[in-house]
PDB file of C-alpha atoms and ligand atoms in Angstrom:
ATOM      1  CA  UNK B  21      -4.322   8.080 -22.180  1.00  0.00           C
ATOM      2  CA  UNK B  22      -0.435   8.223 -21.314  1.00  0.00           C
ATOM      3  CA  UNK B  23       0.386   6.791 -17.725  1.00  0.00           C
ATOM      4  CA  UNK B  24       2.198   9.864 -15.631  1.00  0.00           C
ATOM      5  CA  UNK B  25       4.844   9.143 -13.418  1.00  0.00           C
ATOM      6  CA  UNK B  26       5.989  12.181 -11.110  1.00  0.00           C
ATOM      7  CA  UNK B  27       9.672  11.787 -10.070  1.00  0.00           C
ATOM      8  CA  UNK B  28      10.696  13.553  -6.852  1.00  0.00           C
ATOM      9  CA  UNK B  29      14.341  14.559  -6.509  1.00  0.00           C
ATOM     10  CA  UNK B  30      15.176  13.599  -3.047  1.00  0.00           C
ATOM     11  CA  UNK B  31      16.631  17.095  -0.839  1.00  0.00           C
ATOM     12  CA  UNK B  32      17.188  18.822  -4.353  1.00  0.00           C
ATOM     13  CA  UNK B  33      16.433  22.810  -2.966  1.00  0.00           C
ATOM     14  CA  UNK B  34      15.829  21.379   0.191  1.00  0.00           C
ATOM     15  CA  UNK B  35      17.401  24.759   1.652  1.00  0.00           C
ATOM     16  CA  UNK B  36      14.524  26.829   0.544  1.00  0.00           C
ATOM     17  CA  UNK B  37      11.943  24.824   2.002  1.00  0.00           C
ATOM     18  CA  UNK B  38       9.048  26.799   3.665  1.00  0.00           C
ATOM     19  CA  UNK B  39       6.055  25.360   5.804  1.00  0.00           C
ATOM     20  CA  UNK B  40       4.030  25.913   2.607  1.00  0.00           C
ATOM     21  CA  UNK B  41       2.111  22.664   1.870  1.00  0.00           C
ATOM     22  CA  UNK B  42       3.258  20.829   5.002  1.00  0.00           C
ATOM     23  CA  UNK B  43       1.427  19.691   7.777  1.00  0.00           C
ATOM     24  CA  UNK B  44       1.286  21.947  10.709  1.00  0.00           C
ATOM     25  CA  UNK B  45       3.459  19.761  13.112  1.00  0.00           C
ATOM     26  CA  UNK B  46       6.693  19.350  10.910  1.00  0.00           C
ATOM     27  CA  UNK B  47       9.229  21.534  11.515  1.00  0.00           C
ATOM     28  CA  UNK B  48      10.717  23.116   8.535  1.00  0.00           C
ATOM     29  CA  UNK B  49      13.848  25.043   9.470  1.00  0.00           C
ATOM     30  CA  UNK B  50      15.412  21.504  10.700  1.00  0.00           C
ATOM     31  CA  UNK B  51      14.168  19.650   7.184  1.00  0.00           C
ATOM     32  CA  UNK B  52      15.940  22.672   5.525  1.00  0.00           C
ATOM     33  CA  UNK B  53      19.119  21.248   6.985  1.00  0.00           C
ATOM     34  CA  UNK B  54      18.340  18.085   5.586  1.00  0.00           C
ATOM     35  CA  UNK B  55      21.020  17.796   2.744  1.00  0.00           C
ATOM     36  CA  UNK B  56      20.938  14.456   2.250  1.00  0.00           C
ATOM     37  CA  UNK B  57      24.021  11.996   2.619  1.00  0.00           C
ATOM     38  CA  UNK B  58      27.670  12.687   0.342  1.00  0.00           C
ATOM     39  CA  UNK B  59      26.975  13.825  -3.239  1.00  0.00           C
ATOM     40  CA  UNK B  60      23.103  12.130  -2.828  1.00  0.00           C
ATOM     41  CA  UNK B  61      21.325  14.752  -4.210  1.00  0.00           C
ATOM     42  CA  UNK B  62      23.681  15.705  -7.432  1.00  0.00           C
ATOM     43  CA  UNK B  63      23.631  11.994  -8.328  1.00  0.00           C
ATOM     44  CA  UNK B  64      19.697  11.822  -8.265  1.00  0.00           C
ATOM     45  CA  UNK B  65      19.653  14.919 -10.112  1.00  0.00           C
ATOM     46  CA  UNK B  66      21.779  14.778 -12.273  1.00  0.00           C
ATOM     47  CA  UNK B  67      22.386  10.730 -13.134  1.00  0.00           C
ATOM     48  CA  UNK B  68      19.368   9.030 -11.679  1.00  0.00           C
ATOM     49  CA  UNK B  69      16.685  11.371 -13.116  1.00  0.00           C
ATOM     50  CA  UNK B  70      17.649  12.180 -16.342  1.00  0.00           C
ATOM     51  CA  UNK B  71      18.130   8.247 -17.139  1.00  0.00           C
ATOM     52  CA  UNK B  72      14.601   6.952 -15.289  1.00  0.00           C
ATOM     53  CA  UNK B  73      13.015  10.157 -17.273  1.00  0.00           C
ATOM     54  CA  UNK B  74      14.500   9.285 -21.044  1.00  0.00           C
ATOM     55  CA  UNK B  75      13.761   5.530 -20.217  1.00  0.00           C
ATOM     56  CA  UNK B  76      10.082   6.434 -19.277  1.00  0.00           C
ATOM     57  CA  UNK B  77       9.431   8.290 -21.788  1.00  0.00           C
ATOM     58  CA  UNK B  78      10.720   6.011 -24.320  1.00  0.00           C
ATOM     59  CA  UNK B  79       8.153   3.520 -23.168  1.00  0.00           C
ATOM     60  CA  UNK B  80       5.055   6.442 -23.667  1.00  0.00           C
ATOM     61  CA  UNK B  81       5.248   7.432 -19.959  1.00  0.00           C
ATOM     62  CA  UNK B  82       4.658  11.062 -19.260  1.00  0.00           C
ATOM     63  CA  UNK B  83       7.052  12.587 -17.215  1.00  0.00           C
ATOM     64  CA  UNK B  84       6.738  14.994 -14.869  1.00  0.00           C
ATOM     65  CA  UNK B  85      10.003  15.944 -12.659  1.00  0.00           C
ATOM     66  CA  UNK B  86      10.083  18.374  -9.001  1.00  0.00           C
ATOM     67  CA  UNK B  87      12.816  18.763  -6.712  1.00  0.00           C
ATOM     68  CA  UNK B  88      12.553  18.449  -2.697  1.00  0.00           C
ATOM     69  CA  UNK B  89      10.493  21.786  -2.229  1.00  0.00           C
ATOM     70  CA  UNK B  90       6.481  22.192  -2.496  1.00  0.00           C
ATOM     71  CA  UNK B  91       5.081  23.543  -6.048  1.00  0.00           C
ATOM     72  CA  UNK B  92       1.517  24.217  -5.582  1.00  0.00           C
ATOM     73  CA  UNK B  93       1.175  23.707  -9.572  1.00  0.00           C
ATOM     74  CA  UNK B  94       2.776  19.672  -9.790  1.00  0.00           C
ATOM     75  CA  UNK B  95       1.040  18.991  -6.819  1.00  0.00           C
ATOM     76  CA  UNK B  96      -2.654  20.006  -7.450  1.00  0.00           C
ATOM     77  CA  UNK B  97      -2.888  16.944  -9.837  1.00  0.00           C
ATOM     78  CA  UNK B  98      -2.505  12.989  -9.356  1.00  0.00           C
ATOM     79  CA  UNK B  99       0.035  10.747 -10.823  1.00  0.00           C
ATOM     80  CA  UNK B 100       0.036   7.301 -11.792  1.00  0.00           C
ATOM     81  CA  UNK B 101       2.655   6.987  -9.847  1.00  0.00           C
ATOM     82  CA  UNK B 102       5.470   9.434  -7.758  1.00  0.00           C
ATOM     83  CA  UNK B 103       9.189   7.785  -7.018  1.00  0.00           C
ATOM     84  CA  UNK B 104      11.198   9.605  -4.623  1.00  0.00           C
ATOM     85  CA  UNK B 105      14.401   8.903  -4.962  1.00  0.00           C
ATOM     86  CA  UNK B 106      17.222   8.912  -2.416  1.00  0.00           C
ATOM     87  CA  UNK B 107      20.191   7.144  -1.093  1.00  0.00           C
ATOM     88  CA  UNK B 108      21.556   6.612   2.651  1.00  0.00           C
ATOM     89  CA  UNK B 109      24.673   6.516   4.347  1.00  0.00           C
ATOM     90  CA  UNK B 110      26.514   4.999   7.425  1.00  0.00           C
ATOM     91  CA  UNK B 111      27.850   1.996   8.423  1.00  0.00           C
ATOM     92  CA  UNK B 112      28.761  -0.894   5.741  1.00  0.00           C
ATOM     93  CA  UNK B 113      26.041  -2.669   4.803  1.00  0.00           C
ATOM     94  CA  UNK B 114      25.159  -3.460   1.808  1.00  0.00           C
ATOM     95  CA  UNK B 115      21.393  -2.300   1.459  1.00  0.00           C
ATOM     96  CA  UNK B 116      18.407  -0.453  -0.547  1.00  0.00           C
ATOM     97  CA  UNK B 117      14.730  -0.259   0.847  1.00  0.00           C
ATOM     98  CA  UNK B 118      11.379   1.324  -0.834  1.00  0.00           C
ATOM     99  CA  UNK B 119       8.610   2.587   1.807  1.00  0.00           C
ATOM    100  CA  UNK B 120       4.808   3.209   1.078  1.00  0.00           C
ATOM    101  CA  UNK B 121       3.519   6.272   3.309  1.00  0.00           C
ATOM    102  CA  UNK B 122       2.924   4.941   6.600  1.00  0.00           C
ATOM    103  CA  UNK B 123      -0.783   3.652   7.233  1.00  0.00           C
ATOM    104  CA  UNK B 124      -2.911   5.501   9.974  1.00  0.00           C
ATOM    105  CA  UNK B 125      -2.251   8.784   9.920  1.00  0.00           C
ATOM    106  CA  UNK B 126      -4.424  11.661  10.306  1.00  0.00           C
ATOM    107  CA  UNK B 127      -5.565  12.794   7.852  1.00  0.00           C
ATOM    108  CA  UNK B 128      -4.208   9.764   6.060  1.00  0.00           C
ATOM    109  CA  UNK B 129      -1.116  10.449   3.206  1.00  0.00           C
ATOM    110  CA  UNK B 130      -3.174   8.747   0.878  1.00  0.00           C
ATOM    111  CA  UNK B 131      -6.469   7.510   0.240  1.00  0.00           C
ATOM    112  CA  UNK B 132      -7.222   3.689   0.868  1.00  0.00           C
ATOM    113  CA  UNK B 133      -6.713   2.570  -3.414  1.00  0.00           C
ATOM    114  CA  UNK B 134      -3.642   4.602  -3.853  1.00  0.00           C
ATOM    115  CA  UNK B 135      -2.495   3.507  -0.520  1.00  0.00           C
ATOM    116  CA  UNK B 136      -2.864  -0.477  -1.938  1.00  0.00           C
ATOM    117  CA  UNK B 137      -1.309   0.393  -4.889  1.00  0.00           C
ATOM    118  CA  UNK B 138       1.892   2.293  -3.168  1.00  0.00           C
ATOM    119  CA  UNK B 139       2.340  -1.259  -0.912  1.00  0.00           C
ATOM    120  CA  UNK B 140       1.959  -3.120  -4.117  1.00  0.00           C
ATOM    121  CA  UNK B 141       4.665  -0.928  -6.336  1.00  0.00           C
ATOM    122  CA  UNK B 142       7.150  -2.123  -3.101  1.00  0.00           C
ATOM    123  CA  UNK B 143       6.314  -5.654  -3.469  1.00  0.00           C
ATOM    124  CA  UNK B 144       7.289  -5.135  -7.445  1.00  0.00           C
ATOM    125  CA  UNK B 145      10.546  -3.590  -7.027  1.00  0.00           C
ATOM    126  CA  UNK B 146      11.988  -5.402  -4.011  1.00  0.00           C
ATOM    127  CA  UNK B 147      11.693  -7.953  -6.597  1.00  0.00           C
ATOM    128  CA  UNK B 148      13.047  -6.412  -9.684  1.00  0.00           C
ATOM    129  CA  UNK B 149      15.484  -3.690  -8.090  1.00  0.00           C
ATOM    130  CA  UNK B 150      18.296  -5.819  -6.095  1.00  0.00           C
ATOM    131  CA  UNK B 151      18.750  -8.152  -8.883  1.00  0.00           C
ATOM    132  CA  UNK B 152      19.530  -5.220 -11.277  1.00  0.00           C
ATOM    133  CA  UNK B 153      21.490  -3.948  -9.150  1.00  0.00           C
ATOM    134  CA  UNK B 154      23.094  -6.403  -6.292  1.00  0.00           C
ATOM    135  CA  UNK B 155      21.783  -4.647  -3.348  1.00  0.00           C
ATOM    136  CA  UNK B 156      20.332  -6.486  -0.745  1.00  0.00           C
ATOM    137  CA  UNK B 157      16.734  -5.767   0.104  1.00  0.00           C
ATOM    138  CA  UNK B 158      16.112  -4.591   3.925  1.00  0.00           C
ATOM    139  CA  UNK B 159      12.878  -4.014   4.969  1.00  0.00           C
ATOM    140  CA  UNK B 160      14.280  -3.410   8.764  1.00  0.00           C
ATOM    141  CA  UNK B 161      16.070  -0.595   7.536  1.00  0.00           C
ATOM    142  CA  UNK B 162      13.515   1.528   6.673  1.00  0.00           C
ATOM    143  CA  UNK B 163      12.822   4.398   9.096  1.00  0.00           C
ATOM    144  CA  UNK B 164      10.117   6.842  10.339  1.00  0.00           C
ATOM    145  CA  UNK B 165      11.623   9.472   7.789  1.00  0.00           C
ATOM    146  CA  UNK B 166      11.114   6.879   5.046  1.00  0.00           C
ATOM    147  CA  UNK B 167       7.400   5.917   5.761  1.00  0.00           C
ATOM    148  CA  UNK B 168       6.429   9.140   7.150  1.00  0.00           C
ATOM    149  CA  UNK B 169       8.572  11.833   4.379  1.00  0.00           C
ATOM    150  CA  UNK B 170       7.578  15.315   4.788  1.00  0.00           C
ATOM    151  CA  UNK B 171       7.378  15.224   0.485  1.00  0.00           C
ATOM    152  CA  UNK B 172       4.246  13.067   1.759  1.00  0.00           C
ATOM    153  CA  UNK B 173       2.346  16.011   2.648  1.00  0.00           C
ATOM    154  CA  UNK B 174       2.696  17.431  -0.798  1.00  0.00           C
ATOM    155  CA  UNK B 175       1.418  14.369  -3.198  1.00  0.00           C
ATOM    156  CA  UNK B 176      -2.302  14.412  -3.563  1.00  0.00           C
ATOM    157  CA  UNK B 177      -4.111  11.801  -2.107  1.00  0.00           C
ATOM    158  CA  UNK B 178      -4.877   9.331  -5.294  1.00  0.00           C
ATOM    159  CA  UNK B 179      -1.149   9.023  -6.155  1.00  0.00           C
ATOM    160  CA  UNK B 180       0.644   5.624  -5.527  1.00  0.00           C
ATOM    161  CA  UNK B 181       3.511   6.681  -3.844  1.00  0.00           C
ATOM    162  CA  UNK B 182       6.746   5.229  -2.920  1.00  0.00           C
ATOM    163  CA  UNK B 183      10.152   6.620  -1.551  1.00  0.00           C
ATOM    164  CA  UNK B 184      13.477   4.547  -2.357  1.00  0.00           C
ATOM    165  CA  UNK B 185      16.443   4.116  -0.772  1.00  0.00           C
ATOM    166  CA  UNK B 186      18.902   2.992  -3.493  1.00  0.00           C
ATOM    167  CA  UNK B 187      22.052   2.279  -1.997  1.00  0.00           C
ATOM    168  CA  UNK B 188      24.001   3.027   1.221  1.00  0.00           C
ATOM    169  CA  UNK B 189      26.953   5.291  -0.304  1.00  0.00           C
ATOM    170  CA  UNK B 190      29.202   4.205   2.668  1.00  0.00           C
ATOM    171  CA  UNK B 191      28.771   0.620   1.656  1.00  0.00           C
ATOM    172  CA  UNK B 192      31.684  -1.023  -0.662  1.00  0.00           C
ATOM    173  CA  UNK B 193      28.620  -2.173  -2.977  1.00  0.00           C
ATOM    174  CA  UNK B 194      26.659   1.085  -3.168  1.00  0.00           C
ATOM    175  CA  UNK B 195      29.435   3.564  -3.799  1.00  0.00           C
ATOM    176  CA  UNK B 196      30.598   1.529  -6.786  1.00  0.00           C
ATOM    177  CA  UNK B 197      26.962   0.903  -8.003  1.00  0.00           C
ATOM    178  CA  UNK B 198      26.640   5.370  -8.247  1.00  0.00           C
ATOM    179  CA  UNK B 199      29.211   4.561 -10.994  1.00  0.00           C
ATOM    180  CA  UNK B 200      26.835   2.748 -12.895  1.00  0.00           C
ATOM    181  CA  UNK B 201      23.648   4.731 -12.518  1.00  0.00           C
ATOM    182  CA  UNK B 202      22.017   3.007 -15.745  1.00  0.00           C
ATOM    183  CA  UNK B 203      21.631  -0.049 -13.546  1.00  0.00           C
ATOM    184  CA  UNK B 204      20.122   2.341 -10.781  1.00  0.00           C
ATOM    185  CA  UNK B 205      17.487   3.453 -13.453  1.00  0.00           C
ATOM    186  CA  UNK B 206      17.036   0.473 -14.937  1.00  0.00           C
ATOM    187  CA  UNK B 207      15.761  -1.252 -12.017  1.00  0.00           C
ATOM    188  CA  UNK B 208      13.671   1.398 -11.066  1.00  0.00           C
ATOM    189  CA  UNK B 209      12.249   1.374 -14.479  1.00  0.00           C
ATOM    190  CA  UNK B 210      11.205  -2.215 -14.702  1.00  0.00           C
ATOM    191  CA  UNK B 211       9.766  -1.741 -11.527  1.00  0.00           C
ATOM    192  CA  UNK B 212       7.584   0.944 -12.633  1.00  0.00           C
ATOM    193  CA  UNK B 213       6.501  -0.561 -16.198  1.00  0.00           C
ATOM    194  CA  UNK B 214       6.030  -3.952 -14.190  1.00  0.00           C
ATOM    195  CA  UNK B 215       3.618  -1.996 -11.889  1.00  0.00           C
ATOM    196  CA  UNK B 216       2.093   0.448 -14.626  1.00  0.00           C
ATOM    197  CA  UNK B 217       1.494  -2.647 -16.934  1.00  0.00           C
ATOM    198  CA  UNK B 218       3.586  -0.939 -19.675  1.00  0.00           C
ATOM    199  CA  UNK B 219       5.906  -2.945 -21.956  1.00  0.00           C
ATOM    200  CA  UNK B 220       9.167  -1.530 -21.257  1.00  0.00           C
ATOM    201  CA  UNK B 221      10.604  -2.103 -24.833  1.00  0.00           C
ATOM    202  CA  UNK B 222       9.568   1.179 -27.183  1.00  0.00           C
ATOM    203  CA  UNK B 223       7.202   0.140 -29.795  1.00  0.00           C
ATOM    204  CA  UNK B 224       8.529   0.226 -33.198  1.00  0.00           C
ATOM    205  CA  UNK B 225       6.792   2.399 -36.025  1.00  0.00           C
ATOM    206  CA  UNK B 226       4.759   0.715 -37.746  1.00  0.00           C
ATOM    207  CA  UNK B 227       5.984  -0.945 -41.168  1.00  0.00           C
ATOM    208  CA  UNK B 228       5.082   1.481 -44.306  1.00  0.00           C
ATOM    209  CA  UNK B 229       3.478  -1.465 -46.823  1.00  0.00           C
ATOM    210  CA  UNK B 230       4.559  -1.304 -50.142  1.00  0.00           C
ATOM    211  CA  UNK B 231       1.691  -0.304 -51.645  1.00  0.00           C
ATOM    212  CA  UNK B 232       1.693   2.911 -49.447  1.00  0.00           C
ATOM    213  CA  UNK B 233       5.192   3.524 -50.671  1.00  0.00           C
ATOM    214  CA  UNK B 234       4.272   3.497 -54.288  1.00  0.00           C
ATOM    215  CA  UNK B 235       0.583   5.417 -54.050  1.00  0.00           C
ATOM    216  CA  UNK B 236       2.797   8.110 -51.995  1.00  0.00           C
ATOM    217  CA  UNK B 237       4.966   8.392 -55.195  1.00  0.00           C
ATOM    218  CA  UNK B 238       2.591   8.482 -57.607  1.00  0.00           C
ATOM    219  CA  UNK B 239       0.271  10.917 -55.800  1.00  0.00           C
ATOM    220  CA  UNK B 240       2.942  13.274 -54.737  1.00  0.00           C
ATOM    221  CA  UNK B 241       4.301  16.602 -56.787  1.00  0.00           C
ATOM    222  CA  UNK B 242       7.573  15.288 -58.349  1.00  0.00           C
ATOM    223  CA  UNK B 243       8.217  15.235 -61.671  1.00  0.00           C
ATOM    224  CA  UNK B 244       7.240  12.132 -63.749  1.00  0.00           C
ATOM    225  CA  UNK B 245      10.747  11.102 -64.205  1.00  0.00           C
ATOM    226  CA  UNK B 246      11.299  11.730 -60.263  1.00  0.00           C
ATOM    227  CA  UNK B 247       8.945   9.145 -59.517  1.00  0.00           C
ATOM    228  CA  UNK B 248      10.184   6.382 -62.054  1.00  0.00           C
ATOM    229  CA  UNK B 249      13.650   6.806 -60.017  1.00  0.00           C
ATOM    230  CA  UNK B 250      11.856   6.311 -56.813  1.00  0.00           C
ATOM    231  CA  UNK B 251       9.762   3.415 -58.026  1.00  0.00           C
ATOM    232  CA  UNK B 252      12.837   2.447 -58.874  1.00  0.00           C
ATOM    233  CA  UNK B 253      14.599   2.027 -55.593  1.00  0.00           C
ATOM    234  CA  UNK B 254      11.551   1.055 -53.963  1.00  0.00           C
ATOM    235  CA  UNK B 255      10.030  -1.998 -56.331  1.00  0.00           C
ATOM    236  CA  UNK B 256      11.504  -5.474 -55.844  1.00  0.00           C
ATOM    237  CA  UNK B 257      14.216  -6.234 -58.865  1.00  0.00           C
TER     238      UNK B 257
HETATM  239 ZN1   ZN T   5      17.797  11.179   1.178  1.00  0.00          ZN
END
């Protein structure tokens, strides 16, 4: 069966969020105000995605795409995996981080497996994802709003889940890497075939033998001297 991977579009919408499918404690009129830092959310939706989506699917992963906002319909299933992506701002430093939902909570994010496997998926690309890209892994920049995302509230409990932090767009590093967002989706990619156990190189049709060439000639409706041309171009000289 194909692996699914949900990918979140980080504050795509975000202004029409409602308390649907939040918990009761988070305060939806202020996320609705939460637009994300300059030109973060056209570049995940409209650079980021589409290249992590084609690139999945070229390796047999199903896709499956949301913005910011709750859908009761992608989010009564599990996923083998959901990536939310973002990108920060502020200050200079060069930086990306990934976050698992935060442990503890109650009722937990996620239950204890798809917890595991949401720590491991961080390990994975903190390993693959800077050296695609040449930002610097920091694991002290990650924040409450990181580990603890409202989006969390949405994904179903048996879905490895991680949120990303690509770049700091106020860094010299990360607003010349949104110029090259094939290396953003590149390193996500590896990431996720490394973690899904899916070679990320497409698998080629198989090779026709010859023999299937020629009965498909003979058998099919052409005309007799059709299929002598066609034997012809097919048959070693
Ligand atoms: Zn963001």
């Amino acid at each position: 069966m194909a692996k699914t991977v949900l990918i979140v579009v980080g504050h795509w919408n975000i202004p029409q969020i409602t308390s649907e499918g939040l918990r009761s404690w988070r305060d939806w009129k202020t996320l609705s105000r939460g637009t994300g830092a300059t030109n973060e959310m056209t570049f995940h939706r409209d650079q980021w995605m589409p290249k992590l989506r084609d690139r999945l699917i070229s390796a047999g992963i199903q896709v499956y795409i949301v913005d910011a906002i709750y859908h009761p319909d992608t989010y009564s299933r599990d996923y083998d995996l959901a990536i939310l992506g973002h990108y920060d701002g502020g200050n200079t430093q060069n930086r990306c981080m990934a976050a698992a939902p935060l442990r503890g909570m109650t009722p937990p994010f996620l239950f204890d497996q798809a917890q595991a496997l949401s720590e491991k998926f961080v390990d994975i690309w903190k390993k693959i994802y800077p050296g695609k890209t040449g930002m610097i892994y920091r694991p002290e920049a990650v924040t409450d709003g990181m580990t603890q995302n409202y989006a969390f509230d949405y994904i179903k409990e048996g879905t490895p889940t991680v949120l990303v932090e690509h770049l700091n767009i106020s860094s010299p590093e990360g607003n010349k890497l949104v110029n090259t967002p094939d290396k953003v989706a590149d390193g996500d990619f590896l990431a996720i075939c490394e973690f899904l156990n899916i070679n990320p190189n497409p698998v080629p049709p198989a090779s026709v033998s010859l023999e299937d060439k020629v009965r498909a000639i003979i058998y099919s409706s052409d005309s007799d001297s059709n299929k002598i041309k066609k034997l012809q171009t097919i048959l070693p000289k």
